[in-house]
Amino acid sequence: MATDRRYYYCYSDVLPIVTLVAMECVNVGLNTLYKAATLQGMSYHVFMVYCYAVAALILLPAPFFSYRSSVLPPVNFSIVSKTFLLAIIGFMSQILGYAGIMYSSPTLSSAISNLLPGFTFILAVIFRMETLSFSNKGTRAKFLGTIVSITGAFVVTLYKGPEVIQNLSSSHSHSPSASLGSTQDNWAIGGLLCTSQNVLVALWFIVQVQLHPLVISRNRARPN
């Protein structure tokens, strides 16, 4: 019995957190790799094709090895149309995100990604997936966190700030590391594009919940 509880705790609480942390690390690494590739002249359209090709090769064998505890519903027009909408939203969010990194930097993209929980909460309230009740402590915490995250993202977007480490000579001004920066105008444009990306990602989460309720639900019963 104690072993079952420990297994359930690791499966339902520890594993999702580890997965989310790993996903954020992968996203930061991918954004940095993309910025380095674009500095060498690669188009973000070509970079996205490579990303989708590698992802398809990795995920294609996944259904043959994944655990499935329930029978999937039959494929119909509603499922196909929602899947197509999900793909369009995800594709557009990646285009906006990579365009934003091209105008700014991976650091700004990672900082603005903190807006994602706030946007997800706002859309969940709009689509009546969350109840906005200020008498509830959880709702007040989510509302306050949304305001803080949006305010911080606007500060990061609209104010770049001075360089912390100045170049000692002009010979280093043309190095690849120096080109990671951007002008103030490009910084603001990149921030707005990254913000739009997070809005679409939050919408992508909402559509995914509507399309795949069995994926996000817990298929295992809580042990006594």
Tab-separated table of N, CA, C and O in Angstrom, residues 16-127:
chain	number	residue	atom	x	y	z
A	16	PRO	N	5.336	15.315	-13.483
A	16	PRO	CA	4.945	16.505	-14.265
A	16	PRO	C	5.876	17.695	-14.056
A	16	PRO	O	6.187	18.421	-15.011
A	17	ILE	N	6.347	17.903	-12.815
A	17	ILE	CA	7.247	19.028	-12.551
A	17	ILE	C	8.579	18.831	-13.262
A	17	ILE	O	9.119	19.758	-13.889
A	18	VAL	N	9.115	17.613	-13.183
A	18	VAL	CA	10.381	17.325	-13.868
A	18	VAL	C	10.224	17.501	-15.375
A	18	VAL	O	11.105	18.048	-16.056
A	19	THR	N	9.091	17.067	-15.906
A	19	THR	CA	8.846	17.205	-17.346
A	19	THR	C	8.757	18.664	-17.758
A	19	THR	O	9.309	19.070	-18.793
A	20	LEU	N	8.072	19.488	-16.952
A	20	LEU	CA	7.949	20.910	-17.280
A	20	LEU	C	9.297	21.620	-17.219
A	20	LEU	O	9.607	22.467	-18.067
A	21	VAL	N	10.114	21.285	-16.212
A	21	VAL	CA	11.446	21.891	-16.115
A	21	VAL	C	12.303	21.487	-17.310
A	21	VAL	O	13.009	22.320	-17.907
A	22	ALA	N	12.241	20.210	-17.678
A	22	ALA	CA	13.006	19.746	-18.841
A	22	ALA	C	12.528	20.425	-20.121
A	22	ALA	O	13.338	20.782	-20.989
A	23	MET	N	11.216	20.628	-20.242
A	23	MET	CA	10.681	21.290	-21.427
A	23	MET	C	11.164	22.730	-21.523
A	23	MET	O	11.509	23.215	-22.609
A	24	GLU	N	11.209	23.436	-20.378
A	24	GLU	CA	11.702	24.811	-20.394
A	24	GLU	C	13.179	24.858	-20.773
A	24	GLU	O	13.611	25.745	-21.521
A	25	CYS	N	13.961	23.913	-20.276
A	25	CYS	CA	15.387	23.867	-20.643
A	25	CYS	C	15.559	23.611	-22.134
A	25	CYS	O	16.414	24.228	-22.790
A	26	VAL	N	14.731	22.725	-22.680
A	26	VAL	CA	14.802	22.445	-24.117
A	26	VAL	C	14.404	23.678	-24.921
A	26	VAL	O	15.032	24.007	-25.944
A	27	ASN	N	13.367	24.397	-24.473
A	27	ASN	CA	12.937	25.602	-25.190
A	27	ASN	C	14.018	26.679	-25.188
A	27	ASN	O	14.263	27.334	-26.211
A	28	VAL	N	14.674	26.862	-24.038
A	28	VAL	CA	15.749	27.856	-23.966
A	28	VAL	C	16.904	27.460	-24.883
A	28	VAL	O	17.458	28.293	-25.617
A	29	GLY	N	17.268	26.181	-24.862
A	29	GLY	CA	18.334	25.725	-25.749
A	29	GLY	C	17.970	25.859	-27.212
A	29	GLY	O	18.806	26.252	-28.044
A	30	LEU	N	16.704	25.569	-27.541
A	30	LEU	CA	16.260	25.698	-28.931
A	30	LEU	C	16.262	27.150	-29.382
A	30	LEU	O	16.668	27.462	-30.512
A	31	ASN	N	15.822	28.054	-28.507
A	31	ASN	CA	15.831	29.477	-28.869
A	31	ASN	C	17.246	29.997	-29.075
A	31	ASN	O	17.514	30.774	-30.004
A	32	THR	N	18.165	29.569	-28.209
A	32	THR	CA	19.561	29.993	-28.364
A	32	THR	C	20.166	29.429	-29.643
A	32	THR	O	20.893	30.127	-30.368
A	33	LEU	N	19.864	28.163	-29.931
A	33	LEU	CA	20.355	27.554	-31.170
A	33	LEU	C	19.788	28.259	-32.390
A	33	LEU	O	20.501	28.479	-33.384
A	34	TYR	N	18.513	28.648	-32.313
A	34	TYR	CA	17.902	29.360	-33.436
A	34	TYR	C	18.569	30.716	-33.653
A	34	TYR	O	18.847	31.108	-34.792
A	35	LYS	N	18.837	31.447	-32.562
A	35	LYS	CA	19.484	32.755	-32.699
A	35	LYS	C	20.867	32.611	-33.320
A	35	LYS	O	21.255	33.403	-34.196
A	36	ALA	N	21.611	31.595	-32.891
A	36	ALA	CA	22.937	31.376	-33.471
A	36	ALA	C	22.841	31.008	-34.949
A	36	ALA	O	23.673	31.430	-35.763
A	37	ALA	N	21.808	30.237	-35.323
A	37	ALA	CA	21.648	29.845	-36.726
A	37	ALA	C	21.275	31.036	-37.595
A	37	ALA	O	21.774	31.184	-38.721
A	38	THR	N	20.403	31.913	-37.086
A	38	THR	CA	20.009	33.073	-37.881
A	38	THR	C	21.153	34.068	-38.027
A	38	THR	O	21.226	34.788	-39.030
A	39	LEU	N	22.038	34.126	-37.038
A	39	LEU	CA	23.205	35.000	-37.169
A	39	LEU	C	24.140	34.525	-38.276
A	39	LEU	O	24.927	35.310	-38.812
A	40	GLN	N	24.045	33.244	-38.616
A	40	GLN	CA	24.841	32.703	-39.715
A	40	GLN	C	24.114	32.791	-41.057
A	40	GLN	O	24.628	32.313	-42.070
A	41	GLY	N	22.914	33.382	-41.058
A	41	GLY	CA	22.198	33.605	-42.309
A	41	GLY	C	21.052	32.658	-42.586
A	41	GLY	O	20.430	32.746	-43.647
A	42	MET	N	20.729	31.754	-41.669
A	42	MET	CA	19.633	30.815	-41.908
A	42	MET	C	18.288	31.498	-41.685
A	42	MET	O	18.106	32.247	-40.729
A	43	SER	N	17.332	31.222	-42.562
A	43	SER	CA	15.981	31.748	-42.416
A	43	SER	C	15.224	30.951	-41.361
A	43	SER	O	15.442	29.743	-41.201
A	44	TYR	N	14.323	31.636	-40.639
A	44	TYR	CA	13.580	30.919	-39.608
A	44	TYR	C	12.576	29.946	-40.218
A	44	TYR	O	12.147	28.999	-39.559
A	45	HIS	N	12.185	30.154	-41.483
A	45	HIS	CA	11.328	29.172	-42.145
A	45	HIS	C	12.079	27.850	-42.346
A	45	HIS	O	11.525	26.768	-42.115
A	46	VAL	N	13.336	27.944	-42.769
A	46	VAL	CA	14.143	26.732	-42.951
A	46	VAL	C	14.394	26.053	-41.605
A	46	VAL	O	14.336	24.822	-41.486
A	47	PHE	N	14.649	26.855	-40.580
A	47	PHE	CA	14.888	26.291	-39.251
A	47	PHE	C	13.656	25.541	-38.752
A	47	PHE	O	13.771	24.464	-38.149
A	48	MET	N	12.469	26.080	-39.007
A	48	MET	CA	11.241	25.412	-38.581
A	48	MET	C	11.034	24.105	-39.328
A	48	MET	O	10.554	23.118	-38.759
A	49	VAL	N	11.389	24.072	-40.620
A	49	VAL	CA	11.268	22.825	-41.382
A	49	VAL	C	12.163	21.749	-40.779
A	49	VAL	O	11.752	20.589	-40.609
A	50	TYR	N	13.389	22.123	-40.422
A	50	TYR	CA	14.294	21.165	-39.793
A	50	TYR	C	13.738	20.684	-38.451
A	50	TYR	O	13.806	19.488	-38.125
A	51	CYS	N	13.191	21.607	-37.672
A	51	CYS	CA	12.641	21.236	-36.361
A	51	CYS	C	11.481	20.257	-36.503
A	51	CYS	O	11.399	19.249	-35.788
A	52	TYR	N	10.573	20.543	-37.436
A	52	TYR	CA	9.427	19.658	-37.630
A	52	TYR	C	9.863	18.304	-38.188
A	52	TYR	O	9.274	17.266	-37.845
A	53	ALA	N	10.868	18.294	-39.036
A	53	ALA	CA	11.346	17.025	-39.589
A	53	ALA	C	11.955	16.150	-38.498
A	53	ALA	O	11.665	14.944	-38.409
A	54	VAL	N	12.784	16.742	-37.641
A	54	VAL	CA	13.390	15.976	-36.548
A	54	VAL	C	12.322	15.512	-35.560
A	54	VAL	O	12.344	14.366	-35.078
A	55	ALA	N	11.355	16.397	-35.246
A	55	ALA	CA	10.285	16.020	-34.319
A	55	ALA	C	9.444	14.877	-34.875
A	55	ALA	O	9.038	13.971	-34.131
A	56	ALA	N	9.177	14.903	-36.186
A	56	ALA	CA	8.395	13.825	-36.793
A	56	ALA	C	9.131	12.493	-36.712
A	56	ALA	O	8.533	11.451	-36.414
A	57	LEU	N	10.438	12.513	-36.950
A	57	LEU	CA	11.211	11.275	-36.881
A	57	LEU	C	11.255	10.715	-35.458
A	57	LEU	O	11.249	9.498	-35.251
A	58	ILE	N	11.298	11.613	-34.471
A	58	ILE	CA	11.373	11.159	-33.080
A	58	ILE	C	10.014	10.677	-32.576
A	58	ILE	O	9.912	9.651	-31.883
A	59	LEU	N	8.943	11.391	-32.929
A	59	LEU	CA	7.621	11.079	-32.384
A	59	LEU	C	6.869	10.017	-33.176
A	59	LEU	O	5.880	9.469	-32.676
A	60	LEU	N	7.306	9.730	-34.387
A	60	LEU	CA	6.579	8.748	-35.202
A	60	LEU	C	6.506	7.372	-34.549
A	60	LEU	O	5.442	6.740	-34.557
A	61	PRO	N	7.584	6.859	-33.939
A	61	PRO	CA	7.464	5.537	-33.290
A	61	PRO	C	6.790	5.584	-31.925
A	61	PRO	O	6.548	4.523	-31.337
A	62	ALA	N	6.492	6.787	-31.393
A	62	ALA	CA	5.964	6.898	-30.035
A	62	ALA	C	4.656	6.150	-29.826
A	62	ALA	O	4.476	5.502	-28.786
A	63	PRO	N	3.682	6.188	-30.759
A	63	PRO	CA	2.425	5.458	-30.512
A	63	PRO	C	2.601	3.952	-30.353
A	63	PRO	O	1.764	3.297	-29.728
A	64	PHE	N	3.674	3.398	-30.895
A	64	PHE	CA	3.880	1.955	-30.793
A	64	PHE	C	4.446	1.544	-29.436
A	64	PHE	O	4.423	0.360	-29.085
A	65	PHE	N	4.971	2.522	-28.673
A	65	PHE	CA	5.576	2.200	-27.385
A	65	PHE	C	4.861	2.872	-26.214
A	65	PHE	O	5.168	2.574	-25.067
A	66	SER	N	3.939	3.792	-26.490
A	66	SER	CA	3.271	4.516	-25.415
A	66	SER	C	2.177	3.658	-24.800
A	66	SER	O	1.582	2.788	-25.447
A	67	TYR	N	1.900	3.963	-23.522
A	67	TYR	CA	0.864	3.235	-22.789
A	67	TYR	C	-0.477	3.915	-23.008
A	67	TYR	O	-0.602	5.123	-22.838
A	68	ARG	N	-1.482	3.141	-23.381
A	68	ARG	CA	-2.816	3.682	-23.607
A	68	ARG	C	-3.808	2.856	-22.809
A	68	ARG	O	-3.975	1.661	-23.049
A	69	SER	N	-4.478	3.516	-21.852
A	69	SER	CA	-5.378	2.806	-20.952
A	69	SER	C	-6.827	2.876	-21.395
A	69	SER	O	-7.683	2.291	-20.755
A	70	SER	N	-7.132	3.597	-22.451
A	70	SER	CA	-8.511	3.713	-22.901
A	70	SER	C	-8.550	3.709	-24.420
A	70	SER	O	-7.562	3.991	-25.086
A	71	VAL	N	-9.710	3.406	-24.943
A	71	VAL	CA	-9.894	3.347	-26.387
A	71	VAL	C	-10.151	4.753	-26.911
A	71	VAL	O	-10.975	5.493	-26.369
A	72	LEU	N	-9.441	5.143	-27.950
A	72	LEU	CA	-9.617	6.464	-28.529
A	72	LEU	C	-10.943	6.548	-29.270
A	72	LEU	O	-11.427	5.555	-29.816
A	73	PRO	N	-11.557	7.727	-29.301
A	73	PRO	CA	-12.827	7.863	-30.027
A	73	PRO	C	-12.604	7.749	-31.524
A	73	PRO	O	-11.496	7.966	-32.021
A	74	PRO	N	-13.638	7.407	-32.268
A	74	PRO	CA	-13.488	7.303	-33.727
A	74	PRO	C	-13.204	8.666	-34.349
A	74	PRO	O	-13.648	9.704	-33.851
A	75	VAL	N	-12.468	8.644	-35.429
A	75	VAL	CA	-12.112	9.883	-36.114
A	75	VAL	C	-13.326	10.393	-36.891
A	75	VAL	O	-13.921	9.668	-37.684
A	76	ASN	N	-13.693	11.648	-36.636
A	76	ASN	CA	-14.794	12.276	-37.353
A	76	ASN	C	-14.387	13.684	-37.758
A	76	ASN	O	-13.253	14.115	-37.523
A	77	PHE	N	-15.315	14.403	-38.367
A	77	PHE	CA	-14.998	15.739	-38.871
A	77	PHE	C	-14.663	16.700	-37.738
A	77	PHE	O	-13.788	17.563	-37.881
A	78	SER	N	-15.333	16.577	-36.603
A	78	SER	CA	-15.076	17.475	-35.483
A	78	SER	C	-13.650	17.315	-34.964
A	78	SER	O	-12.945	18.304	-34.715
A	79	ILE	N	-13.209	16.071	-34.811
A	79	ILE	CA	-11.855	15.828	-34.315
A	79	ILE	C	-10.816	16.296	-35.324
A	79	ILE	O	-9.809	16.923	-34.969
A	80	VAL	N	-11.058	16.020	-36.605
A	80	VAL	CA	-10.105	16.429	-37.639
A	80	VAL	C	-10.012	17.950	-37.717
A	80	VAL	O	-8.916	18.523	-37.823
A	81	SER	N	-11.143	18.646	-37.645
A	81	SER	CA	-11.132	20.104	-37.736
A	81	SER	C	-10.443	20.734	-36.526
A	81	SER	O	-9.671	21.690	-36.672
A	82	LYS	N	-10.682	20.179	-35.335
A	82	LYS	CA	-10.027	20.720	-34.145
A	82	LYS	C	-8.529	20.428	-34.158
A	82	LYS	O	-7.723	21.250	-33.706
A	83	THR	N	-8.156	19.268	-34.675
A	83	THR	CA	-6.732	18.956	-34.799
A	83	THR	C	-6.053	19.898	-35.782
A	83	THR	O	-4.925	20.366	-35.548
A	84	PHE	N	-6.732	20.196	-36.882
A	84	PHE	CA	-6.189	21.147	-37.858
A	84	PHE	C	-6.052	22.536	-37.234
A	84	PHE	O	-5.040	23.224	-37.443
A	85	LEU	N	-7.060	22.957	-36.458
A	85	LEU	CA	-6.980	24.246	-35.773
A	85	LEU	C	-5.833	24.266	-34.775
A	85	LEU	O	-5.102	25.261	-34.654
A	86	LEU	N	-5.643	23.153	-34.074
A	86	LEU	CA	-4.543	23.050	-33.118
A	86	LEU	C	-3.194	23.180	-33.817
A	86	LEU	O	-2.279	23.856	-33.321
A	87	ALA	N	-3.073	22.554	-34.989
A	87	ALA	CA	-1.818	22.634	-35.740
A	87	ALA	C	-1.563	24.053	-36.242
A	87	ALA	O	-0.425	24.544	-36.194
A	88	ILE	N	-2.606	24.733	-36.720
A	88	ILE	CA	-2.443	26.100	-37.219
A	88	ILE	C	-2.011	27.039	-36.095
A	88	ILE	O	-1.106	27.871	-36.259
A	89	ILE	N	-2.638	26.907	-34.928
A	89	ILE	CA	-2.281	27.771	-33.798
A	89	ILE	C	-0.839	27.526	-33.368
A	89	ILE	O	-0.072	28.470	-33.126
A	90	GLY	N	-0.441	26.250	-33.284
A	90	GLY	CA	0.928	25.947	-32.894
A	90	GLY	C	1.945	26.443	-33.906
A	90	GLY	O	3.004	26.971	-33.537
A	91	PHE	N	1.627	26.301	-35.190
A	91	PHE	CA	2.542	26.754	-36.237
A	91	PHE	C	2.697	28.274	-36.215
A	91	PHE	O	3.812	28.801	-36.303
A	92	MET	N	1.580	28.991	-36.073
A	92	MET	CA	1.646	30.452	-36.039
A	92	MET	C	2.375	30.950	-34.796
A	92	MET	O	3.104	31.947	-34.854
A	93	SER	N	2.204	30.260	-33.676
A	93	SER	CA	2.903	30.683	-32.463
A	93	SER	C	4.412	30.532	-32.621
A	93	SER	O	5.182	31.388	-32.158
A	94	GLN	N	4.847	29.470	-33.293
A	94	GLN	CA	6.281	29.296	-33.509
A	94	GLN	C	6.837	30.344	-34.468
A	94	GLN	O	7.952	30.841	-34.277
A	95	ILE	N	6.079	30.692	-35.496
A	95	ILE	CA	6.530	31.734	-36.418
A	95	ILE	C	6.703	33.060	-35.679
A	95	ILE	O	7.723	33.753	-35.825
A	96	LEU	N	5.718	33.425	-34.862
A	96	LEU	CA	5.815	34.675	-34.108
A	96	LEU	C	6.967	34.628	-33.110
A	96	LEU	O	7.681	35.623	-32.924
A	97	GLY	N	7.159	33.471	-32.466
A	97	GLY	CA	8.235	33.361	-31.490
A	97	GLY	C	9.609	33.491	-32.117
A	97	GLY	O	10.471	34.228	-31.615
A	98	TYR	N	9.835	32.809	-33.233
A	98	TYR	CA	11.138	32.890	-33.892
A	98	TYR	C	11.372	34.271	-34.502
A	98	TYR	O	12.500	34.772	-34.510
A	99	ALA	N	10.312	34.890	-35.015
A	99	ALA	CA	10.459	36.257	-35.522
A	99	ALA	C	10.794	37.220	-34.384
A	99	ALA	O	11.603	38.138	-34.549
A	100	GLY	N	10.189	37.002	-33.213
A	100	GLY	CA	10.507	37.844	-32.064
A	100	GLY	C	11.940	37.679	-31.605
A	100	GLY	O	12.606	38.660	-31.242
A	101	ILE	N	12.444	36.448	-31.613
A	101	ILE	CA	13.843	36.220	-31.242
A	101	ILE	C	14.778	36.857	-32.264
A	101	ILE	O	15.846	37.368	-31.919
A	102	MET	N	14.381	36.842	-33.534
A	102	MET	CA	15.203	37.451	-34.570
A	102	MET	C	15.350	38.953	-34.335
A	102	MET	O	16.410	39.532	-34.572
A	103	TYR	N	14.287	39.599	-33.834
A	103	TYR	CA	14.347	41.030	-33.556
A	103	TYR	C	14.989	41.339	-32.206
A	103	TYR	O	15.464	42.454	-32.000
A	104	SER	N	14.984	40.392	-31.281
A	104	SER	CA	15.482	40.676	-29.934
A	104	SER	C	16.563	39.673	-29.551
A	104	SER	O	17.647	39.689	-30.124
A	105	SER	N	16.255	38.788	-28.596
A	105	SER	CA	17.238	37.818	-28.131
A	105	SER	C	16.518	36.668	-27.444
A	105	SER	O	15.358	36.803	-27.034
A	106	PRO	N	17.182	35.511	-27.282
A	106	PRO	CA	16.569	34.400	-26.538
A	106	PRO	C	16.272	34.753	-25.087
A	106	PRO	O	15.346	34.205	-24.488
A	107	THR	N	17.059	35.676	-24.513
A	107	THR	CA	16.817	36.081	-23.127
A	107	THR	C	15.461	36.753	-22.983
A	107	THR	O	14.703	36.472	-22.042
A	108	LEU	N	15.134	37.644	-23.909
A	108	LEU	CA	13.834	38.314	-23.860
A	108	LEU	C	12.700	37.319	-24.064
A	108	LEU	O	11.666	37.391	-23.389
A	109	SER	N	12.883	36.380	-24.980
A	109	SER	CA	11.848	35.375	-25.218
A	109	SER	C	11.598	34.531	-23.971
A	109	SER	O	10.448	34.239	-23.624
A	110	SER	N	12.671	34.148	-23.279
A	110	SER	CA	12.511	33.355	-22.058
A	110	SER	C	11.852	34.162	-20.951
A	110	SER	O	11.051	33.635	-20.176
A	111	ALA	N	12.180	35.463	-20.879
A	111	ALA	CA	11.572	36.305	-19.846
A	111	ALA	C	10.082	36.504	-20.099
A	111	ALA	O	9.263	36.442	-19.172
A	112	ILE	N	9.712	36.716	-21.354
A	112	ILE	CA	8.302	36.954	-21.671
A	112	ILE	C	7.488	35.671	-21.580
A	112	ILE	O	6.262	35.718	-21.433
A	113	SER	N	8.140	34.522	-21.633
A	113	SER	CA	7.398	33.262	-21.489
A	113	SER	C	6.733	33.147	-20.125
A	113	SER	O	5.839	32.314	-19.944
A	114	ASN	N	7.145	33.992	-19.160
A	114	ASN	CA	6.465	34.007	-17.865
A	114	ASN	C	5.032	34.519	-17.974
A	114	ASN	O	4.250	34.389	-17.022
A	115	LEU	N	4.687	35.117	-19.121
A	115	LEU	CA	3.313	35.556	-19.334
A	115	LEU	C	2.362	34.395	-19.593
A	115	LEU	O	1.145	34.558	-19.481
A	116	LEU	N	2.897	33.255	-19.955
A	116	LEU	CA	2.054	32.136	-20.381
A	116	LEU	C	1.049	31.699	-19.318
A	116	LEU	O	-0.135	31.509	-19.645
A	117	PRO	N	1.431	31.535	-18.041
A	117	PRO	CA	0.408	31.166	-17.049
A	117	PRO	C	-0.692	32.211	-16.913
A	117	PRO	O	-1.869	31.863	-16.751
A	118	GLY	N	-0.318	33.499	-16.990
A	118	GLY	CA	-1.324	34.548	-16.883
A	118	GLY	C	-2.294	34.539	-18.046
A	118	GLY	O	-3.518	34.639	-17.860
A	119	PHE	N	-1.775	34.421	-19.261
A	119	PHE	CA	-2.653	34.361	-20.430
A	119	PHE	C	-3.535	33.116	-20.401
A	119	PHE	O	-4.706	33.164	-20.794
A	120	THR	N	-2.973	32.004	-19.955
A	120	THR	CA	-3.767	30.775	-19.867
A	120	THR	C	-4.910	30.937	-18.874
A	120	THR	O	-6.040	30.493	-19.123
A	121	PHE	N	-4.629	31.587	-17.747
A	121	PHE	CA	-5.677	31.820	-16.748
A	121	PHE	C	-6.764	32.735	-17.300
A	121	PHE	O	-7.966	32.493	-17.099
A	122	ILE	N	-6.370	33.795	-18.019
A	122	ILE	CA	-7.359	34.722	-18.585
A	122	ILE	C	-8.244	34.011	-19.603
A	122	ILE	O	-9.479	34.145	-19.588
A	123	LEU	N	-7.633	33.226	-20.496
A	123	LEU	CA	-8.426	32.508	-21.494
A	123	LEU	C	-9.293	31.433	-20.847
A	123	LEU	O	-10.414	31.173	-21.310
A	124	ALA	N	-8.781	30.806	-19.786
A	124	ALA	CA	-9.594	29.803	-19.090
A	124	ALA	C	-10.826	30.435	-18.457
A	124	ALA	O	-11.912	29.836	-18.445
A	125	VAL	N	-10.685	31.660	-17.952
A	125	VAL	CA	-11.844	32.368	-17.401
A	125	VAL	C	-12.815	32.743	-18.515
A	125	VAL	O	-14.041	32.611	-18.369
A	126	ILE	N	-12.282	33.202	-19.655
A	126	ILE	CA	-13.143	33.589	-20.776
A	126	ILE	C	-13.933	32.393	-21.297
A	126	ILE	O	-15.138	32.497	-21.585
A	127	PHE	N	-13.279	31.237	-21.397
A	127	PHE	CA	-13.946	30.035	-21.894
A	127	PHE	C	-14.638	29.244	-20.781
A	127	PHE	O	-15.021	28.097	-20.986
